[in-house]
PDB file of C-alpha atoms in Angstrom:
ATOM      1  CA  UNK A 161    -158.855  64.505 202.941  1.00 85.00           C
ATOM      2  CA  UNK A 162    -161.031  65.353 206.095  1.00 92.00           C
ATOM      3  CA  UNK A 163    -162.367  68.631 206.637  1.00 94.00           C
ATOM      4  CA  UNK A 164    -162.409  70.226 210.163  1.00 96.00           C
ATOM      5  CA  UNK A 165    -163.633  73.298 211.137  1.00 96.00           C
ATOM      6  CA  UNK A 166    -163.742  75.739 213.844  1.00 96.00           C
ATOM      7  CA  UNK A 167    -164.808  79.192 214.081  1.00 95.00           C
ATOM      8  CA  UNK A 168    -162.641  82.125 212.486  1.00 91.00           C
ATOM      9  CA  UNK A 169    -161.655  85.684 213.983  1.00 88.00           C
ATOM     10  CA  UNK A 170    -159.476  85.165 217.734  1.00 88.00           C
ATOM     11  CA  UNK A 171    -158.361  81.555 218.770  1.00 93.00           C
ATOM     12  CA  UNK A 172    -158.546  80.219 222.291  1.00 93.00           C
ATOM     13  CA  UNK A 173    -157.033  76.970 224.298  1.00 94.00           C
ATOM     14  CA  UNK A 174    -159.673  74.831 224.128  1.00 95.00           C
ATOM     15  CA  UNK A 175    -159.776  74.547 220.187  1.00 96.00           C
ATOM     16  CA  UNK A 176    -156.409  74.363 219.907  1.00 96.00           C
ATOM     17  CA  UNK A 177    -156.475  71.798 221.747  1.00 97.00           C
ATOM     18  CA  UNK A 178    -158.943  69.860 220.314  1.00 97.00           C
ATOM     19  CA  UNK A 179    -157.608  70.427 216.860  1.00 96.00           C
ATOM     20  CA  UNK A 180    -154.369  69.084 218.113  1.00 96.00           C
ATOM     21  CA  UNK A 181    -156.266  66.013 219.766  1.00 97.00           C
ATOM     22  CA  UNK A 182    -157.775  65.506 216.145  1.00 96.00           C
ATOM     23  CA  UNK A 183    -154.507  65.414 214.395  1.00 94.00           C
ATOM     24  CA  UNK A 184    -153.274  62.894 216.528  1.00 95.00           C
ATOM     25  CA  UNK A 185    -156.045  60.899 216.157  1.00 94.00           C
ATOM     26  CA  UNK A 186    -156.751  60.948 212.997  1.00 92.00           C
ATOM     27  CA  UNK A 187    -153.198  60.770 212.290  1.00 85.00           C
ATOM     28  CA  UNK A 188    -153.320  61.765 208.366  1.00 77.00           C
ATOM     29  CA  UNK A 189    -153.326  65.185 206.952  1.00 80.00           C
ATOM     30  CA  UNK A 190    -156.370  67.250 207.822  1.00 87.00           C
ATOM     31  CA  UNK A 191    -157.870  70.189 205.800  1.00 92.00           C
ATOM     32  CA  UNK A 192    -158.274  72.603 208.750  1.00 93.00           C
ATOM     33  CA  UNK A 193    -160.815  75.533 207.554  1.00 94.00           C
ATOM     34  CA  UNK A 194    -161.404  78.498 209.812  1.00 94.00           C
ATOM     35  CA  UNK A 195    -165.146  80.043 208.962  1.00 93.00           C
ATOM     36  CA  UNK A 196    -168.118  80.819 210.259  1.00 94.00           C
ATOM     37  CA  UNK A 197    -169.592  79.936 207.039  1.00 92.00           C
ATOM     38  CA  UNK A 198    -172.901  77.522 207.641  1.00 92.00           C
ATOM     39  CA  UNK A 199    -173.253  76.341 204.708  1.00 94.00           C
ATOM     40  CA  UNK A 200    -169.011  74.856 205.272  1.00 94.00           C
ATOM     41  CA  UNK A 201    -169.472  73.938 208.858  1.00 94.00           C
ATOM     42  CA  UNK A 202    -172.458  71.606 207.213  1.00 92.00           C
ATOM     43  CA  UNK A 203    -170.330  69.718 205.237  1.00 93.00           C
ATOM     44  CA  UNK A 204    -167.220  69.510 207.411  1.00 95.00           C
ATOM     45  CA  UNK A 205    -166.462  66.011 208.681  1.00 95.00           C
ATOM     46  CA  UNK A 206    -165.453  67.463 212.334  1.00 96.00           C
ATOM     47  CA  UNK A 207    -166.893  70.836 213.728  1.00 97.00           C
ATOM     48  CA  UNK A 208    -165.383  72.255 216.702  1.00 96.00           C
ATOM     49  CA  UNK A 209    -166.383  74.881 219.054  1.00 95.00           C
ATOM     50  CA  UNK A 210    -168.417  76.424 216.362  1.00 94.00           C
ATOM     51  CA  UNK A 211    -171.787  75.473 214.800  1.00 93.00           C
ATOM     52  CA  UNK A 212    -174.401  75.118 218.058  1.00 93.00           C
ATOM     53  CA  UNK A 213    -174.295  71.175 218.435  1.00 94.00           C
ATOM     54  CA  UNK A 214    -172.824  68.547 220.369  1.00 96.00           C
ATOM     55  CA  UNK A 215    -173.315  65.101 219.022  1.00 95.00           C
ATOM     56  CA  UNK A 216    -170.442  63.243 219.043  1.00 96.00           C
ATOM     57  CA  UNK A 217    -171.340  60.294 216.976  1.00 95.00           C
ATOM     58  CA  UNK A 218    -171.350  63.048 213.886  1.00 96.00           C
ATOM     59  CA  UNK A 219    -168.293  64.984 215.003  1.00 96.00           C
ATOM     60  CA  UNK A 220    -169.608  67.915 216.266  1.00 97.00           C
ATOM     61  CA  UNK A 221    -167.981  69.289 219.201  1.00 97.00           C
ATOM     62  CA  UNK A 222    -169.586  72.440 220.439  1.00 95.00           C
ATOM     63  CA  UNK A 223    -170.422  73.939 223.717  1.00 95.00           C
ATOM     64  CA  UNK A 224    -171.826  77.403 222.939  1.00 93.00           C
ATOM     65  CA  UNK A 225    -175.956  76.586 222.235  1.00 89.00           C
ATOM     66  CA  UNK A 226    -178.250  77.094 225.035  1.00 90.00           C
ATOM     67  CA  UNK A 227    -177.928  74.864 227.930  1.00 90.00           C
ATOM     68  CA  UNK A 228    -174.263  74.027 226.700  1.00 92.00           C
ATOM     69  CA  UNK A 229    -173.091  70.648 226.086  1.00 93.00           C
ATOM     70  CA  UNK A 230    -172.921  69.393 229.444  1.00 94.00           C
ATOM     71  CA  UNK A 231    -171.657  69.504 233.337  1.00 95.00           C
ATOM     72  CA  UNK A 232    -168.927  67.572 234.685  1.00 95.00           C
ATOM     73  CA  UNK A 233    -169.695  65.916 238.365  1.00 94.00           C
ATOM     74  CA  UNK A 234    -167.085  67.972 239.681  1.00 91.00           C
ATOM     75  CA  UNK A 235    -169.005  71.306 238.122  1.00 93.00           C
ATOM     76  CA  UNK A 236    -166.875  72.146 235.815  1.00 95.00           C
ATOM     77  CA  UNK A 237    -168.341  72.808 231.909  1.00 96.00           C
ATOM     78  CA  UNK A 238    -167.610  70.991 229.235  1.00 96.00           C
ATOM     79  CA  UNK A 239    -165.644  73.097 225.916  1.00 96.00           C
ATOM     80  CA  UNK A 240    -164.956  71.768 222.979  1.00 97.00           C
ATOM     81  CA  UNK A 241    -161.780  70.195 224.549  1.00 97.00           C
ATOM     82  CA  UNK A 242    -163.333  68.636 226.849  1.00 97.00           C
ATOM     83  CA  UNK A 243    -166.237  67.113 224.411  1.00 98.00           C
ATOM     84  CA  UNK A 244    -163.404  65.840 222.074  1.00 98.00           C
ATOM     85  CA  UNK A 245    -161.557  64.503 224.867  1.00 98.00           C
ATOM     86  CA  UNK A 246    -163.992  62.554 225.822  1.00 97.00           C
ATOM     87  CA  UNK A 247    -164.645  60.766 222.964  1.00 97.00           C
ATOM     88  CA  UNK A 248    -161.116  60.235 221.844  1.00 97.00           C
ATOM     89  CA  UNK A 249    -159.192  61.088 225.073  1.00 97.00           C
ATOM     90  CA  UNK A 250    -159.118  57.066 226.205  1.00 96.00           C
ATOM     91  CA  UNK A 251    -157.863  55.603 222.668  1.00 96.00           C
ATOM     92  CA  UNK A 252    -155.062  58.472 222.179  1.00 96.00           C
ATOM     93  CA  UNK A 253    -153.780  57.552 225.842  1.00 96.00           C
ATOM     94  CA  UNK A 254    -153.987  53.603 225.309  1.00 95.00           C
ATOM     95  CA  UNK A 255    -155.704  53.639 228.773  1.00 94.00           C
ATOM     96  CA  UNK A 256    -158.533  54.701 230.692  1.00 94.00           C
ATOM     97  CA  UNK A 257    -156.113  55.319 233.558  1.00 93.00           C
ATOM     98  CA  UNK A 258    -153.536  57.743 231.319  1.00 95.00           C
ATOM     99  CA  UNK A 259    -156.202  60.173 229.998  1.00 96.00           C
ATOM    100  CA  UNK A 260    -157.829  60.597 233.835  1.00 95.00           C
ATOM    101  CA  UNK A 261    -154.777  61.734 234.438  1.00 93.00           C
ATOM    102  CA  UNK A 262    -154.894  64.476 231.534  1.00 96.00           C
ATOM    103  CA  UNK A 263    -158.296  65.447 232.501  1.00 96.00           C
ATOM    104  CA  UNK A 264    -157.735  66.553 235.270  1.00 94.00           C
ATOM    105  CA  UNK A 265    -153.792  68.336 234.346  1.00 93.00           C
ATOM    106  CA  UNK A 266    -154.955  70.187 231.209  1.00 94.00           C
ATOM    107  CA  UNK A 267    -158.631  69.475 229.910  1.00 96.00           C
ATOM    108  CA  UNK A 268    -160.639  70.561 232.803  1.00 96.00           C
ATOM    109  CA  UNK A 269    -158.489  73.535 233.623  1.00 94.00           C
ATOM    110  CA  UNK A 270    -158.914  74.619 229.986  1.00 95.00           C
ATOM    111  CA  UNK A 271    -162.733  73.967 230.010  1.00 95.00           C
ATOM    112  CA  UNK A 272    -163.369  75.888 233.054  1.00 94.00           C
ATOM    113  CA  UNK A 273    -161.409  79.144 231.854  1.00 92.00           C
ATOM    114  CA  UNK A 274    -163.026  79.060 228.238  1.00 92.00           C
ATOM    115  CA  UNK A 275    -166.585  78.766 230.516  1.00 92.00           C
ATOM    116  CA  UNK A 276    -165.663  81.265 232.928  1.00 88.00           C
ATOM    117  CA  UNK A 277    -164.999  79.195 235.918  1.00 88.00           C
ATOM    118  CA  UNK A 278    -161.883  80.894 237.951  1.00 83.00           C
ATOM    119  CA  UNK A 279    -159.851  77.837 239.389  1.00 82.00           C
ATOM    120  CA  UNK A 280    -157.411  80.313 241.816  1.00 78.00           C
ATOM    121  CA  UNK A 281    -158.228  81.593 244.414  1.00 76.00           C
ATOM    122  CA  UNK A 282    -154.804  84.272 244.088  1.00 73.00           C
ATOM    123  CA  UNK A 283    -154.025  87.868 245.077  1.00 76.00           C
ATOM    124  CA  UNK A 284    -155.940  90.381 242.928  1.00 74.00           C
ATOM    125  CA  UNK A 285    -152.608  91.325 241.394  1.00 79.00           C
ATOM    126  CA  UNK A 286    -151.359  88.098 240.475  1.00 79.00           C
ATOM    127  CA  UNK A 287    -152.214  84.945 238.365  1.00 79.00           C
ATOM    128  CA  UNK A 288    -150.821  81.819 237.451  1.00 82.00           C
ATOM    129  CA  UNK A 289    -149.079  81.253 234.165  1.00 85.00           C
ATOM    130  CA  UNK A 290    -151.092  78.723 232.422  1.00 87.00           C
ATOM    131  CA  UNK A 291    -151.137  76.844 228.965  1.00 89.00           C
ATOM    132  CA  UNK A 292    -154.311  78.841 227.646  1.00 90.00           C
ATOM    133  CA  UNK A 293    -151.654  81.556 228.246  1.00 91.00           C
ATOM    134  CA  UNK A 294    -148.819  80.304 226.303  1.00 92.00           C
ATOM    135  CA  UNK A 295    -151.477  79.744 223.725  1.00 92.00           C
ATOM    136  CA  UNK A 296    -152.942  83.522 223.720  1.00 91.00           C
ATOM    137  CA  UNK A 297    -149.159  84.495 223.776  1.00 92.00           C
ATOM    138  CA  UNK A 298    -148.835  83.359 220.151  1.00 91.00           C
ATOM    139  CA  UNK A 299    -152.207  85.453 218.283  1.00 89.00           C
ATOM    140  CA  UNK A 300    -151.574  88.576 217.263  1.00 88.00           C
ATOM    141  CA  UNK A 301    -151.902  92.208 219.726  1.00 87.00           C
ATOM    142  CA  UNK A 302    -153.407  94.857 218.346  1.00 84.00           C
ATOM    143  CA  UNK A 303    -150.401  96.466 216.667  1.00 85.00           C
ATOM    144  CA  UNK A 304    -149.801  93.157 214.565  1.00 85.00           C
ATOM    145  CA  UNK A 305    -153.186  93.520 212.578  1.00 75.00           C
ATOM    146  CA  UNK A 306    -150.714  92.448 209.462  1.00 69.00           C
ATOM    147  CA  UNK A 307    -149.883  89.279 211.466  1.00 75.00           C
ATOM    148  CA  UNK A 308    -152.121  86.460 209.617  1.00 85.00           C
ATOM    149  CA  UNK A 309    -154.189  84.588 212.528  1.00 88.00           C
ATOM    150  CA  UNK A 310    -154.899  81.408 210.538  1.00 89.00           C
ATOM    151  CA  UNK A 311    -151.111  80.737 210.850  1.00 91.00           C
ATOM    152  CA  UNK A 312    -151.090  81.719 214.091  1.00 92.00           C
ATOM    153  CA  UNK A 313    -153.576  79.486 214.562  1.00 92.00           C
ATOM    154  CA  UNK A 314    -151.980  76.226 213.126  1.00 92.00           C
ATOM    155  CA  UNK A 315    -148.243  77.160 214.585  1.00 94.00           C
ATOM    156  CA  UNK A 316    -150.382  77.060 218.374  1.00 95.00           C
ATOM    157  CA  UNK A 317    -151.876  73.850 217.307  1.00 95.00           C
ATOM    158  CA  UNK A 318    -148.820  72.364 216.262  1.00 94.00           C
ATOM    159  CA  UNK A 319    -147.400  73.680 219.794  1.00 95.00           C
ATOM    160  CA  UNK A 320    -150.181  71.961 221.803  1.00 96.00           C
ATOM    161  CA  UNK A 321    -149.578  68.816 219.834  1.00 95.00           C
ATOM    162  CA  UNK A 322    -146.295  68.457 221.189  1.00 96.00           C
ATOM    163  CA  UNK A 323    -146.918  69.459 224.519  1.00 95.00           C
ATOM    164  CA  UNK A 324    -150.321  66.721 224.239  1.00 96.00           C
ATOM    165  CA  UNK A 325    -147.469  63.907 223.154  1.00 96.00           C
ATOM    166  CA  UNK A 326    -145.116  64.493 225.809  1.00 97.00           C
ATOM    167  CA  UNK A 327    -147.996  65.005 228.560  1.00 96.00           C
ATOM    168  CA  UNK A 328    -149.490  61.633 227.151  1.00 97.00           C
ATOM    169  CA  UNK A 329    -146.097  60.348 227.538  1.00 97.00           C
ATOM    170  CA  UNK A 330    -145.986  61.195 231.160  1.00 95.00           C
ATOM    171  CA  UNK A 331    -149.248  60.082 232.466  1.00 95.00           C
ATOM    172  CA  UNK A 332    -148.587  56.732 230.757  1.00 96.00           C
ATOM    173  CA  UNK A 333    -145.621  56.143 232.436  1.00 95.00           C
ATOM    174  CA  UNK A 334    -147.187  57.525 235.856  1.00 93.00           C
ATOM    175  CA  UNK A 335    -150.566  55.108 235.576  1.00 93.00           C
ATOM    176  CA  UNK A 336    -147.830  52.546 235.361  1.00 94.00           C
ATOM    177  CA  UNK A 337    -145.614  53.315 237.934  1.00 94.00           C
ATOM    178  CA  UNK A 338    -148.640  54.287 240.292  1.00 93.00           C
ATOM    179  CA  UNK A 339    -149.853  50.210 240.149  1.00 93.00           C
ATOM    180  CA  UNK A 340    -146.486  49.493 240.778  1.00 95.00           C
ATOM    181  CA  UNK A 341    -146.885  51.648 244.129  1.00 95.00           C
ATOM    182  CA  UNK A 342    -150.214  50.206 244.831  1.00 94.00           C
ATOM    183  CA  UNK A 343    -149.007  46.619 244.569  1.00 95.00           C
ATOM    184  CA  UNK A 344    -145.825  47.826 246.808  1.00 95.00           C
ATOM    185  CA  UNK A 345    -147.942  48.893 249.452  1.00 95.00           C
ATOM    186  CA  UNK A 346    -150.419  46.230 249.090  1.00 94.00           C
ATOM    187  CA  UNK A 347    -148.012  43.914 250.108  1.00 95.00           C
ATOM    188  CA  UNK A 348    -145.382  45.467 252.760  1.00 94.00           C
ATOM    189  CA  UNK A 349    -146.008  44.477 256.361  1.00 93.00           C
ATOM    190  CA  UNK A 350    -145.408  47.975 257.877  1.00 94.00           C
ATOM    191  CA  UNK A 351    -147.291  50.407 255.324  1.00 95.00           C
ATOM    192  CA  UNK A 352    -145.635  53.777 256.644  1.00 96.00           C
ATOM    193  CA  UNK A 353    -142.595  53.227 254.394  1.00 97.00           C
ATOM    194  CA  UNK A 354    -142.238  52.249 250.881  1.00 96.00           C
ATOM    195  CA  UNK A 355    -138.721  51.296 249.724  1.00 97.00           C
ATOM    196  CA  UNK A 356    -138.250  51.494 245.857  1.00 96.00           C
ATOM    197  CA  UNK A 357    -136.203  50.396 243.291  1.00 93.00           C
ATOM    198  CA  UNK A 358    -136.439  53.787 241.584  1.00 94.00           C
ATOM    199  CA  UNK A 359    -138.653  56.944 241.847  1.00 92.00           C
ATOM    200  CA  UNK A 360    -141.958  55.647 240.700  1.00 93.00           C
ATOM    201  CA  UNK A 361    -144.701  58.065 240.784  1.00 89.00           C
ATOM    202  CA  UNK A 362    -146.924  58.137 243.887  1.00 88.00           C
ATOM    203  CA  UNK A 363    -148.516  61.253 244.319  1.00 85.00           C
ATOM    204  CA  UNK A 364    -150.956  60.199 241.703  1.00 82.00           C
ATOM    205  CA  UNK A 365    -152.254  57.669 244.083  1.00 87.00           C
ATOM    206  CA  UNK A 366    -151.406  59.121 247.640  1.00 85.00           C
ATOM    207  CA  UNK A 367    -155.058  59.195 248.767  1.00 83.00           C
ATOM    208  CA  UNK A 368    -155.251  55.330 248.134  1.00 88.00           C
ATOM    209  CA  UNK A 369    -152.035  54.880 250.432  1.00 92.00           C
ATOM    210  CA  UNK A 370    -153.829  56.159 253.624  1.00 91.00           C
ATOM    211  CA  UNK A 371    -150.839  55.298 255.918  1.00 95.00           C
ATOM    212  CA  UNK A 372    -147.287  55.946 253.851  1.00 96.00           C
ATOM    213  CA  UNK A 373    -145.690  58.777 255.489  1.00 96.00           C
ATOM    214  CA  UNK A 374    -142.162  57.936 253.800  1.00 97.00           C
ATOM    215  CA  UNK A 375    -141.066  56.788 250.705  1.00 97.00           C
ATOM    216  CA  UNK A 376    -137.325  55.502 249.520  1.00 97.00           C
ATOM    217  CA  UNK A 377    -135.685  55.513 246.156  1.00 97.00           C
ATOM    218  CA  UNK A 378    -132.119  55.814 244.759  1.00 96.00           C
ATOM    219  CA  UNK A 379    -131.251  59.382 243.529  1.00 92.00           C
ATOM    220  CA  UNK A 380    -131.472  59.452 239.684  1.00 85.00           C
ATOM    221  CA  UNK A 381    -127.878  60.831 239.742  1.00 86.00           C
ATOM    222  CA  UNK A 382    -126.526  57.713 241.746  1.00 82.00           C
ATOM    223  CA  UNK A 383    -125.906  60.472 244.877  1.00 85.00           C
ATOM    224  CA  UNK A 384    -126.739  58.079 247.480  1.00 94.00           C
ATOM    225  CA  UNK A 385    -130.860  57.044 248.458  1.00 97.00           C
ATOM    226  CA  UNK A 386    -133.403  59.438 249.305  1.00 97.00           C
ATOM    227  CA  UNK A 387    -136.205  59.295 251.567  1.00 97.00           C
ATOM    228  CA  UNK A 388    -139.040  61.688 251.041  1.00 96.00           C
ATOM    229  CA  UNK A 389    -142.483  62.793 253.236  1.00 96.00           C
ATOM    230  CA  UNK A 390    -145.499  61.981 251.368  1.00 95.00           C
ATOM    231  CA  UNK A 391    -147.526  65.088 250.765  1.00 91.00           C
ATOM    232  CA  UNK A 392    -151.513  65.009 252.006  1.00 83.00           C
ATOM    233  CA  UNK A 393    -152.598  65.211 248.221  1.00 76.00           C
ATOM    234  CA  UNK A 394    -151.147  66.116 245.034  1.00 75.00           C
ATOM    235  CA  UNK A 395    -151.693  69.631 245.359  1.00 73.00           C
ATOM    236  CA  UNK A 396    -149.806  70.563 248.336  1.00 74.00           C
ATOM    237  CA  UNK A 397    -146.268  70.012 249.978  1.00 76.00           C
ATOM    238  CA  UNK A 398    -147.450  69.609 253.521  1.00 86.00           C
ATOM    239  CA  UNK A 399    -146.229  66.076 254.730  1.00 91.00           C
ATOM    240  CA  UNK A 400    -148.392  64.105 256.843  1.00 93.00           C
ATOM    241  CA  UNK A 401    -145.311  63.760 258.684  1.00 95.00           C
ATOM    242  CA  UNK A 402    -142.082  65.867 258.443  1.00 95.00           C
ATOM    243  CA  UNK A 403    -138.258  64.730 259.599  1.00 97.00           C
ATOM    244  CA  UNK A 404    -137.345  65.771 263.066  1.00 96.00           C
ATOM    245  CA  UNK A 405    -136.908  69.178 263.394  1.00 95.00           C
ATOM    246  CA  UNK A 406    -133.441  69.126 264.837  1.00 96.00           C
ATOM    247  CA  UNK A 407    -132.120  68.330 261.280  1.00 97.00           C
ATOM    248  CA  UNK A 408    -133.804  71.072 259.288  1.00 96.00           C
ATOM    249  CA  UNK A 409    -130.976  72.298 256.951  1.00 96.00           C
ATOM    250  CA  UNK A 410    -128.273  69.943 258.533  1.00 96.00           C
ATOM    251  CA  UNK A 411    -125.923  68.312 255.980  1.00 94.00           C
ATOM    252  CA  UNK A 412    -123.050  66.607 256.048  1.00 94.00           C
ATOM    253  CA  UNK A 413    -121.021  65.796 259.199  1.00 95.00           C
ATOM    254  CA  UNK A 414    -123.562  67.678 261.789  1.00 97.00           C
ATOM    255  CA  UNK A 415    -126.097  66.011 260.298  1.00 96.00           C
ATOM    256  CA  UNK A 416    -124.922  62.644 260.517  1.00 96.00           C
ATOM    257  CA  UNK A 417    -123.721  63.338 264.235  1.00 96.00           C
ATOM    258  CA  UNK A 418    -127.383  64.537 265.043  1.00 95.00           C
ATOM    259  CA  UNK A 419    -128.920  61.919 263.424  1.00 96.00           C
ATOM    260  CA  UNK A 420    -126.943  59.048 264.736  1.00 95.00           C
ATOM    261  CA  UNK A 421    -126.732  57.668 260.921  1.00 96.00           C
ATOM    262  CA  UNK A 422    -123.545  57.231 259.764  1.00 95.00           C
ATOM    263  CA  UNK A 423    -123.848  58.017 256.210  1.00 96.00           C
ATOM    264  CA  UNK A 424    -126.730  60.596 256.549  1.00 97.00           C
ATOM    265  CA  UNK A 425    -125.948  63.378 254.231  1.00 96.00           C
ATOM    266  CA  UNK A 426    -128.760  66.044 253.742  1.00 97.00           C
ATOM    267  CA  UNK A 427    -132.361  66.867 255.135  1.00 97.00           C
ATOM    268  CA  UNK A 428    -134.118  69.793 253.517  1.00 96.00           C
ATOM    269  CA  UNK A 429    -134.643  73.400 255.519  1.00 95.00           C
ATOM    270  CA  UNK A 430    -138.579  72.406 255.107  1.00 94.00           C
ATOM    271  CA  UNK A 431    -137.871  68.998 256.155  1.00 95.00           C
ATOM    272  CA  UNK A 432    -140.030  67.155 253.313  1.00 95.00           C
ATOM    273  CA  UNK A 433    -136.908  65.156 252.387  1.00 96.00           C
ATOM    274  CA  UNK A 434    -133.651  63.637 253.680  1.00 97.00           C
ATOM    275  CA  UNK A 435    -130.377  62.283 251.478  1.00 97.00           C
ATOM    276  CA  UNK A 436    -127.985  59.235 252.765  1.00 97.00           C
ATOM    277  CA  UNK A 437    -125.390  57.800 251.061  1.00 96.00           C
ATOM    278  CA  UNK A 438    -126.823  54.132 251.404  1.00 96.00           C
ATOM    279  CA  UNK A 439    -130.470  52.419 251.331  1.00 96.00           C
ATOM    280  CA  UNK A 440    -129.603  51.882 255.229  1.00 97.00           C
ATOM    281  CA  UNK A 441    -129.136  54.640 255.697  1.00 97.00           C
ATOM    282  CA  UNK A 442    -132.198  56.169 254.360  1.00 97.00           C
ATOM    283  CA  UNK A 443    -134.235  54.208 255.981  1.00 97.00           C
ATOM    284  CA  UNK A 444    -132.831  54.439 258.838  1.00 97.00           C
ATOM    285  CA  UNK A 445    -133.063  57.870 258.766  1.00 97.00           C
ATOM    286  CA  UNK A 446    -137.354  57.162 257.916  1.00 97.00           C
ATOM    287  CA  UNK A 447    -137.475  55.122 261.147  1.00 96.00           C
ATOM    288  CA  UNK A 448    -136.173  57.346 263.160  1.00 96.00           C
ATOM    289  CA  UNK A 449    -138.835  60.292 261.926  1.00 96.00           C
ATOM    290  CA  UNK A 450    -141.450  57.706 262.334  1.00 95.00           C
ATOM    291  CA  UNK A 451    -141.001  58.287 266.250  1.00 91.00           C
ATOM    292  CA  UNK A 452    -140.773  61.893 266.070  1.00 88.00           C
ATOM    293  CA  UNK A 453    -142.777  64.693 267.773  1.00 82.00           C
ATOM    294  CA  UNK A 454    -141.946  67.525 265.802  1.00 80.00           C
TER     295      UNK A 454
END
């Protein structure tokens, strides 16, 4: 059985993590030893986040010696997630183009917080919930010294492993549907609108569509075809172009009589997205924002 080992006392995100990227891996049952032994961490056939060395040819996976273990381009520090990502990241994801994805969702978020890098730029008085905080949630306060923190330990590993799978799961399926986007656009004449068969994943790829301002896709619900404003980026809302404001909130009837579309059934208050009841109709309704001013 293989040994791993990480440091004892207080567990954080990014081990969990990387014991739950080793377990998957590995896929076989792993002797998981918490210790800040040396003379254990030497003979251990993966160290994590504990023992003063990086080299991953031998397994060891930490970031804590001087000079740590590295600086992504981007600036952020690698932690031991991030150093066992990146050797096993690509073969656990089946593609290069899957575990970018997850690099940039949950590794380098978790390396930067276990380094000390703030992401957020919030209100002094509030944070955002994140997964090294659904982690911390499950060690022990100060009132449950009788609480035993190696089980702790495994139950949060065994939580991030399921969260890993399913978020493995996703960017799969979104590397996939983003080439299906990219060969979409590549190939329609007028590259404002996309219309698709279903709602493939295109944020992932929005900077490489430079001029797609709409997008069309059946609802998953079979209410009619939606046509929605393609955000700048991933991490914001704001459309590079929004529907007309004349049919902010408008639904129905009214909306249909504004819009001159028949069958035009919905356009959101903040005018990212519009419902008909037919493709026509949705794109319709796209054409007619295309020659908006507001």
């Amino acid at each position: 059985m293989l040994t791993v080992v990480t440091h004892s006392g207080r567990f954080h995100a990014d081990e969990v993590l990387a014991l739950a990227v080793l377990r998957l891996i590995l896929k076989s049952d792993i002797n998981v030893i918490r210790t800040r032994d040396e003379r254990i961490i030497k003979k251990a056939d993966y160290v994590v986040d504990i023992g003063r060395i990086y080299n991953p040819e031998k397994n060891h996976f930490d970031h804590h010696q001087e000079g740590g273990a590295g600086v992504r381009r981007d600036g952020i520090p690698y932690a031991s997630f991030g150093l066992v990502w990146k050797k096993f990241g690509e073969n656990l994801c089946g593609s290069k183009e899957a575990a970018a994805i997850i690099e940039k969702k949950i590794v380098e978020p978790v390396d930067a917080n276990d380094n000390g890098v703030s992401l957020c730029d919030c209100p002094k008085d509030i944070t955002p919930y994140r997964f090294q905080d659904v982690i911390f949630s499950l060690s022990p306060t100060w009132k449950e010294s009788e609480h035993d923190l190696d089980a702790a330990f495994l139950e949060a590993v065994s939580i991030a492993e399921r969260v890993l799978l399913r978020e493995i799961k996703k960017a799969q399926d979104s590397a996939e549907g983003s080439k299906i986007v990219l060969q979409m656009y590549t190939e329609v004449s007028d590259k404002r609108i996309i219309v698709m068969d279903t709602h493939y994943p295109y944020e992932e790829v929005t900077e490489k569509l430079p001029e797609l301002l709409f997008v069309i896709y059946p609802d998953s619900q079979g209410n009619g075809w939606k046509a929605e404003a393609v955000p700048n980026n991933i991490k914001t809302y704001t459309p590079r172009k929004k529907f007309p404001a004349i049919w902010a909130g408008k639904e129905g009837d009214e909306l249909a009589r504004i819009s001159s579309v028949s069958d035009a059934s919905f356009c959101h208050n903040a005018r990212f997205l519009v419902v008909a009841k037919s493709k026509e109709g949705a794109i319709a309704l796209a054409e007619l924002a295309l020659t908006s001013e507001d």
